[in-house]
Short mmCIF file of C-alpha atoms in Angstrom, two decimals:
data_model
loop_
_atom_site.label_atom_id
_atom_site.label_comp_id
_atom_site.label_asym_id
_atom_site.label_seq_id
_atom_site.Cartn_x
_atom_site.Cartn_y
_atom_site.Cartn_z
CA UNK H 1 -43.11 68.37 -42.84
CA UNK H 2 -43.57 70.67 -39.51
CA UNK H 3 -44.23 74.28 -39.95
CA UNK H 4 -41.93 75.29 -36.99
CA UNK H 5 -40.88 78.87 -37.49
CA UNK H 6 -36.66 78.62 -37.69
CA UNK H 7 -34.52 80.87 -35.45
CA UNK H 8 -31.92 83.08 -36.80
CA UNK H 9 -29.89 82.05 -33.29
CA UNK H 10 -30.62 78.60 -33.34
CA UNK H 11 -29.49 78.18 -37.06
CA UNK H 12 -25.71 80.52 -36.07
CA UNK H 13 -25.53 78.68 -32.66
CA UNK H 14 -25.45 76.06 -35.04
CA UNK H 15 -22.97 77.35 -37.32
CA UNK H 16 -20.92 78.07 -34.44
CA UNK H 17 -20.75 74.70 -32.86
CA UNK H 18 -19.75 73.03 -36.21
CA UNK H 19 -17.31 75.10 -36.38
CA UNK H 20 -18.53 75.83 -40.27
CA UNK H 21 -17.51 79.24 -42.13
CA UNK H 22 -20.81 80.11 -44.02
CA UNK H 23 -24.54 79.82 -43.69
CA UNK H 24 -27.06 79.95 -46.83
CA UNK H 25 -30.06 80.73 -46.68
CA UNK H 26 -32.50 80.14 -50.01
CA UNK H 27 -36.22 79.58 -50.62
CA UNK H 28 -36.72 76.12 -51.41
CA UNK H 29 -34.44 74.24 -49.31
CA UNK H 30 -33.41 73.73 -45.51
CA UNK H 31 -30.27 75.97 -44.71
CA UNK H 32 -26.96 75.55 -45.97
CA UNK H 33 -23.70 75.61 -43.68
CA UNK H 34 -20.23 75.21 -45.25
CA UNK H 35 -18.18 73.10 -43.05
CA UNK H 36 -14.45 72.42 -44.22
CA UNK H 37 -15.22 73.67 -47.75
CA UNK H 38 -18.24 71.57 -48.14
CA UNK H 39 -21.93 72.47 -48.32
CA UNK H 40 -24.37 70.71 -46.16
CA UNK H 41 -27.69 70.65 -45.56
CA UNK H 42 -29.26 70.95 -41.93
CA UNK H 43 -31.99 68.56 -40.67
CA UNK H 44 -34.61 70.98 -40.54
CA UNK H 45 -37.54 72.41 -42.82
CA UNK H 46 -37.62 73.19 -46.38
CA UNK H 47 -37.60 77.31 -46.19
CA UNK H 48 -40.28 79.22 -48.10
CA UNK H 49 -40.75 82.90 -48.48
CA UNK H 50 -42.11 84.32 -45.12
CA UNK H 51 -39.81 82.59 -43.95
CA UNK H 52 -36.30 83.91 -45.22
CA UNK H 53 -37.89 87.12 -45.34
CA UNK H 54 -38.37 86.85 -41.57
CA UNK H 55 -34.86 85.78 -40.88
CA UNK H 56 -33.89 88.78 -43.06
CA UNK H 57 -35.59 91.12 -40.81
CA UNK H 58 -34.90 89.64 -37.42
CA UNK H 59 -31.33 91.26 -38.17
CA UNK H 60 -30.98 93.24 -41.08
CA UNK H 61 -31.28 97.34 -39.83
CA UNK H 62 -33.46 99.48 -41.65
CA UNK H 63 -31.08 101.26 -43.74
CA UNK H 64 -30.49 97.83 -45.26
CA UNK H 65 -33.58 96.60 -45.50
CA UNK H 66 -34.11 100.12 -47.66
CA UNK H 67 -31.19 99.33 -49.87
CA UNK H 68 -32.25 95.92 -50.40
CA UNK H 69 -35.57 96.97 -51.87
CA UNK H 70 -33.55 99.83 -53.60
CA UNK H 71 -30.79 98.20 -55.09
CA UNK H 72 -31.43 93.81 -54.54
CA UNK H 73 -28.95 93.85 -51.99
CA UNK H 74 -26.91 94.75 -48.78
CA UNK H 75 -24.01 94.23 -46.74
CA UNK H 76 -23.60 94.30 -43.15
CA UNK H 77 -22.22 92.73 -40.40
CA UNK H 78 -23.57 91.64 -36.65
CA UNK H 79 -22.89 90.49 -33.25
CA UNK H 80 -23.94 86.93 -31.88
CA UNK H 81 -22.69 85.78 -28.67
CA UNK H 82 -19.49 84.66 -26.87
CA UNK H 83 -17.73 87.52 -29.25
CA UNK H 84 -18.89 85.64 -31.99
CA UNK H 85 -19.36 87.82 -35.20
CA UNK H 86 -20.88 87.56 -38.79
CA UNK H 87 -20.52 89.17 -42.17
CA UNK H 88 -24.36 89.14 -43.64
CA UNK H 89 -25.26 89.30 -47.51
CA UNK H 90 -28.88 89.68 -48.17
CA UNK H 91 -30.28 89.76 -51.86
CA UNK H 92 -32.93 88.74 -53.58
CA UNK H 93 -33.52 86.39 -56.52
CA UNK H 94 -36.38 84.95 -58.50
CA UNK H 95 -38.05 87.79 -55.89
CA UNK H 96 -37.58 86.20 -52.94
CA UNK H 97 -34.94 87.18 -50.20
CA UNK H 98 -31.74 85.47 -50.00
CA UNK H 99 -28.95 85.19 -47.30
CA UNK H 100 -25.39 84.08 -46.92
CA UNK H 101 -23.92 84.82 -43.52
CA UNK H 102 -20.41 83.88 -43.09
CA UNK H 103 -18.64 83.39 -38.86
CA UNK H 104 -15.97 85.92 -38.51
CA UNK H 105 -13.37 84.25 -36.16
CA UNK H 106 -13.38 85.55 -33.29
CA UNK H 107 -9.27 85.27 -32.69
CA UNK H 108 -6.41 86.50 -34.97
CA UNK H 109 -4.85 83.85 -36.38
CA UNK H 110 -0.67 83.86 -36.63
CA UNK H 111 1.87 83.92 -40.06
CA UNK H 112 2.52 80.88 -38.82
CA UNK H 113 -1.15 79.26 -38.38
CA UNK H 114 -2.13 80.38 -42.08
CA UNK H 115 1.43 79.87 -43.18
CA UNK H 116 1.79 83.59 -44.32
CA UNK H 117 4.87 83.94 -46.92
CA UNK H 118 7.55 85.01 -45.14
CA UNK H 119 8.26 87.89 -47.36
CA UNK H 120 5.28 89.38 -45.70
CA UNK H 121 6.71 91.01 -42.61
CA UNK H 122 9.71 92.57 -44.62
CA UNK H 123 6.69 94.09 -46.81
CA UNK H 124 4.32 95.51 -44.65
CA UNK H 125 7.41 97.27 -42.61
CA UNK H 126 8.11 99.71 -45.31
CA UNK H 127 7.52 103.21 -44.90
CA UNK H 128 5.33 103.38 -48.18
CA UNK H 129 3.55 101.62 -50.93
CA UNK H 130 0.67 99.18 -52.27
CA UNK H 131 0.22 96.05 -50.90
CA UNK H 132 -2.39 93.95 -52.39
CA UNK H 133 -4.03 90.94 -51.25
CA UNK H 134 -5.99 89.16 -54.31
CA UNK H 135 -7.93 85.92 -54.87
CA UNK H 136 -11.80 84.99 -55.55
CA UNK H 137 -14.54 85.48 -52.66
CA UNK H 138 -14.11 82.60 -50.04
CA UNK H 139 -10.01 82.34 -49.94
CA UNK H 140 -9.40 84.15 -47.22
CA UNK H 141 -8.23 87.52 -47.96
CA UNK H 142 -9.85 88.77 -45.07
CA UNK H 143 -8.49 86.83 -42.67
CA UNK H 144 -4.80 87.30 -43.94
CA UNK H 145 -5.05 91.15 -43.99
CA UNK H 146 -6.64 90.96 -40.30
CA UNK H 147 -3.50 88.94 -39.54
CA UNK H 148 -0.94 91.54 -40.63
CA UNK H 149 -2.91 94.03 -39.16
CA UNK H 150 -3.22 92.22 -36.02
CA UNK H 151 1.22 91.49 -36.30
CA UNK H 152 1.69 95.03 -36.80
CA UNK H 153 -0.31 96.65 -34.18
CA UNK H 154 1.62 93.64 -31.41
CA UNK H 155 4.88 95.35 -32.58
CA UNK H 156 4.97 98.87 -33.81
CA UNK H 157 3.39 101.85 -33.07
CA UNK H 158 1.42 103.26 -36.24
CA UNK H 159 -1.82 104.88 -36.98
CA UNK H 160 -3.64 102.52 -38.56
CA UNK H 161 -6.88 103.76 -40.72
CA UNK H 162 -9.44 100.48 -42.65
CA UNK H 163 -12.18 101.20 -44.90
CA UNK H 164 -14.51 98.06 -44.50
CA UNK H 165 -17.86 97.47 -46.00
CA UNK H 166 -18.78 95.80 -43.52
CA UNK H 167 -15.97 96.25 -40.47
CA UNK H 168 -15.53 92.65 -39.65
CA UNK H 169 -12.51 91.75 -37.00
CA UNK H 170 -12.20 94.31 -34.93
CA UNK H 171 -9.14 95.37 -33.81
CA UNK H 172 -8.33 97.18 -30.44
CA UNK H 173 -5.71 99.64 -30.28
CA UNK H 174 -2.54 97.75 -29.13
CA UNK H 175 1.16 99.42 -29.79
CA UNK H 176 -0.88 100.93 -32.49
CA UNK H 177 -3.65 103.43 -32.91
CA UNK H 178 -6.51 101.83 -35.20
CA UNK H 179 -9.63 103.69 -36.35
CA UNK H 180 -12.05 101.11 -38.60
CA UNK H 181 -14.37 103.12 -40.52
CA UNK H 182 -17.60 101.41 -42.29
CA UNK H 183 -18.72 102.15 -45.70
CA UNK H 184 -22.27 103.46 -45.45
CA UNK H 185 -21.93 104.46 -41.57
CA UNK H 186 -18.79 106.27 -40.99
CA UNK H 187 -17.79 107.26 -44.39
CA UNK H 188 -19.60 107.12 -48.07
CA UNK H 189 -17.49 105.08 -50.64
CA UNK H 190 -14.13 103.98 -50.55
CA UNK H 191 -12.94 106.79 -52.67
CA UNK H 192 -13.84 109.42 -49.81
CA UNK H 193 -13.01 107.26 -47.15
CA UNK H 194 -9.26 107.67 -48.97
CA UNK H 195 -9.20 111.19 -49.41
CA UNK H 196 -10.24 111.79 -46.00
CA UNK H 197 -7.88 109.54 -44.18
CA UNK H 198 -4.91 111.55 -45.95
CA UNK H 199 -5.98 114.68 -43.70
CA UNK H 200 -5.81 111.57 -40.75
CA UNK H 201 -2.08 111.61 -39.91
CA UNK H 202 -2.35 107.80 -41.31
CA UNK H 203 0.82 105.79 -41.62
CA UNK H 204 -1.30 102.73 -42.72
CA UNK H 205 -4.46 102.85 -44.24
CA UNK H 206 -6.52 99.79 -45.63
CA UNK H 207 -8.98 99.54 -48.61
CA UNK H 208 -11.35 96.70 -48.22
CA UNK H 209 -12.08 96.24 -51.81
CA UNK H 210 -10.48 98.08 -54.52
CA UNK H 211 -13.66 98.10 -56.89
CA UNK H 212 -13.94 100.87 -59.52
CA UNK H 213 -11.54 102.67 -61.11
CA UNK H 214 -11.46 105.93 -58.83
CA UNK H 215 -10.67 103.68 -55.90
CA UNK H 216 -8.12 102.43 -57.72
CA UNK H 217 -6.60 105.86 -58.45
CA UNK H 218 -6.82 106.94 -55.31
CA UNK H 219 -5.34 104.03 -53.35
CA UNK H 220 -2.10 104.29 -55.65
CA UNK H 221 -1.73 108.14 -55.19
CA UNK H 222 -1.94 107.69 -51.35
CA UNK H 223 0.82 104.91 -51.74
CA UNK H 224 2.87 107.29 -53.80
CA UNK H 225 2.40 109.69 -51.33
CA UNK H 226 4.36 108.37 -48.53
CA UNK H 227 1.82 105.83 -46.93
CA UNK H 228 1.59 102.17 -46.38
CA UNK H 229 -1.50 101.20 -48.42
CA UNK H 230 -3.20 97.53 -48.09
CA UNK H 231 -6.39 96.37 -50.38
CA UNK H 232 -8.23 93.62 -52.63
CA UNK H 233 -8.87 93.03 -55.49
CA UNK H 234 -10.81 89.87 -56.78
CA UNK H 235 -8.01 88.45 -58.97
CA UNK H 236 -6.35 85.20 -59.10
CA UNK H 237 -2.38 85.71 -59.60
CA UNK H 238 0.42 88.61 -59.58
CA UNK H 239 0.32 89.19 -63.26
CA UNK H 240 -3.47 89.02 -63.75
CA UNK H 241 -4.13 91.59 -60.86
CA UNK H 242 -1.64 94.04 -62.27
CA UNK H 243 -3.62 93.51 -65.97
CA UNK H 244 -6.70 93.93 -64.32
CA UNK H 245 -5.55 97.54 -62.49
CA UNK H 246 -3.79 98.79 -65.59
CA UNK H 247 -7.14 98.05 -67.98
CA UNK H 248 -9.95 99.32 -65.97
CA UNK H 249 -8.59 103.05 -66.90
CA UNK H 250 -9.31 104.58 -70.35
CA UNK H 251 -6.43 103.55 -72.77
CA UNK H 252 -5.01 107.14 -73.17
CA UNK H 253 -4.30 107.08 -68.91
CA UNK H 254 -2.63 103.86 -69.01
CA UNK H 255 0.89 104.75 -70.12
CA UNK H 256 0.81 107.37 -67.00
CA UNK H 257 -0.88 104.42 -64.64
CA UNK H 258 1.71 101.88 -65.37
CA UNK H 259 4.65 104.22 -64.36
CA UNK H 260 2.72 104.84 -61.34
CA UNK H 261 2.32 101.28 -60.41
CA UNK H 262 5.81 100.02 -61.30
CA UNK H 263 6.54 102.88 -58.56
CA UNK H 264 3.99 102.28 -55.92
CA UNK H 265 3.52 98.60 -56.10
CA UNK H 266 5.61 96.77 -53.51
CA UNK H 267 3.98 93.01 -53.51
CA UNK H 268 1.13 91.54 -54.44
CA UNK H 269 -0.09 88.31 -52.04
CA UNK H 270 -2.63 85.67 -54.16
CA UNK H 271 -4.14 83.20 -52.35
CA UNK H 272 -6.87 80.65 -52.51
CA UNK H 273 -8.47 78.17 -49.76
CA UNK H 274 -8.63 74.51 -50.25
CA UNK H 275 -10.20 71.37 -48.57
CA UNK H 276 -7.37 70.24 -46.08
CA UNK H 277 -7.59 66.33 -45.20
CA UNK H 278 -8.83 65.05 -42.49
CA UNK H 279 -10.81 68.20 -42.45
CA UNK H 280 -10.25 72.12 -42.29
CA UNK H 281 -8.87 74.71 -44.47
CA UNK H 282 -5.19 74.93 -46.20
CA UNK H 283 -4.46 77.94 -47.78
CA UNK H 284 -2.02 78.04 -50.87
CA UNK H 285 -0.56 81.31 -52.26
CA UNK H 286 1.19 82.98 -54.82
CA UNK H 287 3.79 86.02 -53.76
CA UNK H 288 4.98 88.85 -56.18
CA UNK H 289 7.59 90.81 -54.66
CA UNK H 290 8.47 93.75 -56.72
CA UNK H 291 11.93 94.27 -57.44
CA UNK H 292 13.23 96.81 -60.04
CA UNK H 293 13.20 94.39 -62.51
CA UNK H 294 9.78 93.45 -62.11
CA UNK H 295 9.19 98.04 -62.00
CA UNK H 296 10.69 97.79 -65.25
CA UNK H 297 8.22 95.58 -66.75
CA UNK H 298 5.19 97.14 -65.61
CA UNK H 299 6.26 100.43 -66.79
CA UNK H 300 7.45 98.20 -70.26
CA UNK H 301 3.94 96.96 -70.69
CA UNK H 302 5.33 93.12 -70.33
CA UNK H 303 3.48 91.79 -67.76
CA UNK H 304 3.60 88.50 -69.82
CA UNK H 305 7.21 88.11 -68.37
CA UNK H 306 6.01 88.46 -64.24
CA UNK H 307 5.91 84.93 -63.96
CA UNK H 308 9.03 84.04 -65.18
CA UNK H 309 10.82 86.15 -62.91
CA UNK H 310 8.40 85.16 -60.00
CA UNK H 311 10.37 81.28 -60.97
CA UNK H 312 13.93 82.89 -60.60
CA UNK H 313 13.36 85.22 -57.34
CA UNK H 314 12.95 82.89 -54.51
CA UNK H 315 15.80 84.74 -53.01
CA UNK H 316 12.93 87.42 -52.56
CA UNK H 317 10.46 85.61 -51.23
CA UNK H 318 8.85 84.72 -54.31
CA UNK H 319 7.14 81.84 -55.74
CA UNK H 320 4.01 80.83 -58.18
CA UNK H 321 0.88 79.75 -57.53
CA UNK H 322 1.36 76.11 -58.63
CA UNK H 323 4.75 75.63 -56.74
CA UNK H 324 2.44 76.08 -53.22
CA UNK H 325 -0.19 73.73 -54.24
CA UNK H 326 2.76 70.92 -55.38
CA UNK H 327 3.92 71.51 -52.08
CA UNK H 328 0.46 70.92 -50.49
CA UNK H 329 0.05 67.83 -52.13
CA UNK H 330 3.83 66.06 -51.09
CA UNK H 331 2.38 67.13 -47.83
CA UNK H 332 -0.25 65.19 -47.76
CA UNK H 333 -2.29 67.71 -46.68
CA UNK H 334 -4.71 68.12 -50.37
CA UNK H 335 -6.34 65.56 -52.19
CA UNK H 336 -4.64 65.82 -56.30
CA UNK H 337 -8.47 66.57 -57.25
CA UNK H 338 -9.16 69.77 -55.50
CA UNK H 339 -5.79 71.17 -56.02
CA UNK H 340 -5.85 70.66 -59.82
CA UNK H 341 -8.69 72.56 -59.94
CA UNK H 342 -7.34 75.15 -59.09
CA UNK H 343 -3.95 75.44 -60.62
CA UNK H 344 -2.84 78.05 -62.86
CA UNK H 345 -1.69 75.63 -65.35
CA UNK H 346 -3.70 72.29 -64.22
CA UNK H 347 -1.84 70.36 -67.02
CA UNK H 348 1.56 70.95 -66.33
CA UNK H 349 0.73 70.78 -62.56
CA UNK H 350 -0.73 67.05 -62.88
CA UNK H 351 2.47 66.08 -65.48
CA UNK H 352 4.59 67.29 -62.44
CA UNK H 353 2.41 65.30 -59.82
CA UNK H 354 2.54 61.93 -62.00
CA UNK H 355 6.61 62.02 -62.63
CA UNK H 356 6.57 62.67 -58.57
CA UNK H 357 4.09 59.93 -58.18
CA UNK H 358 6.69 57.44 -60.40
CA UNK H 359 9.64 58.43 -58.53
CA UNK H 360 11.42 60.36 -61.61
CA UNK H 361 11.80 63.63 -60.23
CA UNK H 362 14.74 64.57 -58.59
CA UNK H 363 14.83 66.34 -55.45
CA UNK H 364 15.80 69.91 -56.89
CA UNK H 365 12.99 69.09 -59.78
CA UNK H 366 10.66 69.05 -56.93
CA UNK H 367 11.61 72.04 -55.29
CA UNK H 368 11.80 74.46 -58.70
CA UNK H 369 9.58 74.55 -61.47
CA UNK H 370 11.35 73.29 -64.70
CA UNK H 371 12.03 75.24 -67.90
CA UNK H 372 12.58 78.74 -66.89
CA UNK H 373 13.56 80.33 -69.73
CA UNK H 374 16.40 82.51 -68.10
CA UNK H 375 15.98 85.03 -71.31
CA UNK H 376 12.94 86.11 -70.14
CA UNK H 377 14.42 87.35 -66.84
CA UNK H 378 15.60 91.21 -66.69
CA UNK H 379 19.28 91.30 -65.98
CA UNK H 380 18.56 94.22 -63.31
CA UNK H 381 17.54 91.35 -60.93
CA UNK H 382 21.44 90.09 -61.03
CA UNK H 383 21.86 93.64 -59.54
CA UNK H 384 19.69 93.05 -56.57
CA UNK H 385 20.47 92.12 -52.90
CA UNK H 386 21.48 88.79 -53.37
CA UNK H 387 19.77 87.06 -50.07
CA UNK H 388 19.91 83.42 -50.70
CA UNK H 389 17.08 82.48 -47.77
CA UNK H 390 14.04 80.21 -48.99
CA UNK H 391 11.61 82.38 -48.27
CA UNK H 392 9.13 80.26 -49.32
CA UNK H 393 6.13 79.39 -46.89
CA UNK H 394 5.26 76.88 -44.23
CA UNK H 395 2.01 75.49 -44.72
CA UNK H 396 -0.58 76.15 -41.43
CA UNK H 397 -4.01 74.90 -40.89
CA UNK H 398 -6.98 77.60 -42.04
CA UNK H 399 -9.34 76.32 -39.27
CA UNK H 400 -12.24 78.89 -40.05
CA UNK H 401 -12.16 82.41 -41.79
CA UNK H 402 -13.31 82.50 -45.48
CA UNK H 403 -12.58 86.29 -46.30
#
């Protein structure tokens, strides 16, 4: 096997020409690139330890080089060429240095290109509350939030505040004002980054990752307080993600935290990123729109009952999890394996798929999900604006952009 040293820019020239999302880099085998979802080896040498810890430091700055040693990790982001960006995750493991670097797109991509919900625009118009964005690393949470950002600054004129660790699309200022602050440059922690861009004159601010529970706190106060609040959590499903908020405070806070949810809370957007066939990236997704039914069982502590109500509020723009990928899969556009693995309820998903597959559903079988029990449904939502408008989404192509 040749000792040729490997180029950081040969191996992301590389990465941009295949048009692939991610790049790993391990001791003990060639590189990695993800391309449509799939790993794949390059032709080129087995890595050992000088050398990923010279690809490390051919673009890693100092300060994170310093919190690598400190802590076993870092995260930063760079520029390549032609505009071309990267998110960069350097660790270490066994003692030797790691790296995943994953291609930032270098264009916004439209609602209609990632087939956004369309409840989405209607949602991030309001004058105030919590929008969050959840899923697992990978499904493109990034990429959706850049894409709202990137509608709203085309078409109104805010001031737009994000709290990135690392910044990765950047966004110019359009119709909109936009000031992208970096954790560990610009500001310390997400929690400061907060309570300073209150004193900002913000109308939207963003939270890259909602990760401890002062975060948390401090994203729903600045909701409550009159702003337009986006973040992420890593959280697969409405009712899951409002679980996950609600426990990480102590048990005697989260009486007080639920009535401030059910209050601030105005949608919560799951999604997750699948193979598309021939090749590419489908996204499928999961919108909660809260109504004041769905207030009234936050602050009732029956979360249990979100997803029934998510089955009877299409009218809102809502719609489950398993419902998109059903829909991906009379498409065409997913093979039955990969979506199954990641249904919420993989069982009932495949019994739905196999009664499809025989003919024996009817068309309005296809469309709803059977067996709602209407009992479990809050009689507030009869109260509601009744708009009648399937809101639910059209299915785009995820070319590239793993957030």
């Amino acid at each position: 096997m040749p000792t040729t040293t490997v180029l950081i820019d040969k191996l992301l020239t590389t990465v941009v020409q295949l048009k692939a999302s991610d790049l790993h880099i391990a001791v003990g085998q060639p590189p990695v690139i993800r391309q449509h979802g799939r790993l794949k080896r390059l032709d080129t040498k087995v890595l050992v330890q000088d050398d990923t810890t010279a690809l490390m430091k051919s673009i890693a700055p100092d300060r994170c080089q310093q919190e690598l040693q400190e802590k076993g990790g870092a995260d930063f982001a760079i520029e390549f060429t032609n505009g071309n960006r990267f998110r960069v995750a350097i660790f270490k493991q066994k003692g030797n240095i790691g790296m995943v670097l994953r291609l930032i797109p270098s264009k916004f991509l439209t609602f209609e290109q990632i087939g956004m919900p369309t409840a989405i625009p209607r949602l991030i118009t309001r004058p105030r509350g919590l929008l969050l964005v959840t899923g697992p690393t990978g499904s493109g949470k990034t990429t959706s939030l850049a894409s709202m950002m990137n509608w709203i600054n085309d078409s109104y004129d805010r001031h737009m505040i994000t709290l990135e660790d690392p910044i990765e699309y950047y966004h110019t200022h359009k119709k909109c004002t936009v000031n992208q602050r970096e954790i560990g440059v610009d500001v310390p922690d997400f929690k400061e980054g907060i309570r300073r861009a209150l004193r900002m004159d913000p109308d939207i601010i963003l939270v890259g990752e909602m990760r401890d529970l002062e975060t948390i706190h401090a994203a729903i106060e600045a909701a409550e307080t009159g702003h337009v609040v986006f973040a992420t959590l890593h959280t697969s499903g409405a009712a899951s993600t409002i679980n996950r908020i609600i426990d990480v405070f102590p048990k005697e806070q989260q009486d007080q935290i639920r009535t401030q949810l059910s209050t601030a809370l105005i949608g919560v957007l799951s999604q997750t990123l699948l193979p598309r066939k021939p090749d590419g990236l489908v996204a499928a997704y999961e919108m909660l729109v809260v109504t004041p039914a769905i207030q009234n069982l936050i602050r009732e502590n029956k979360i249990y009952r979100i997803d029934s109500s998510i089955q009877t509020g299409r009218k809102y723009g809502m719609f489950l999890l398993d419902e998109s990928l059903f829909k991906l899969w009379k498409e065409g556009l997913v093979e039955k394996e990969e979506l199954l693995m990641r249904a919420s309820k993989p069982q009932d998903l495949a019994h739905k798929i196999a009664q499809a597959e025989r003919g024996l559903l009817t068309e309005e079988e296809e469309e709803e999900d059977e067996d709602v029990d209407e009992e479990d449904v809050d009689e507030d939502e009869d109260d509601e604006d009744d708009d009648d408008e399937d809101d639910r989404p059209a299915r785009g192509r995820y070319t590239r952009g793993r957030g």
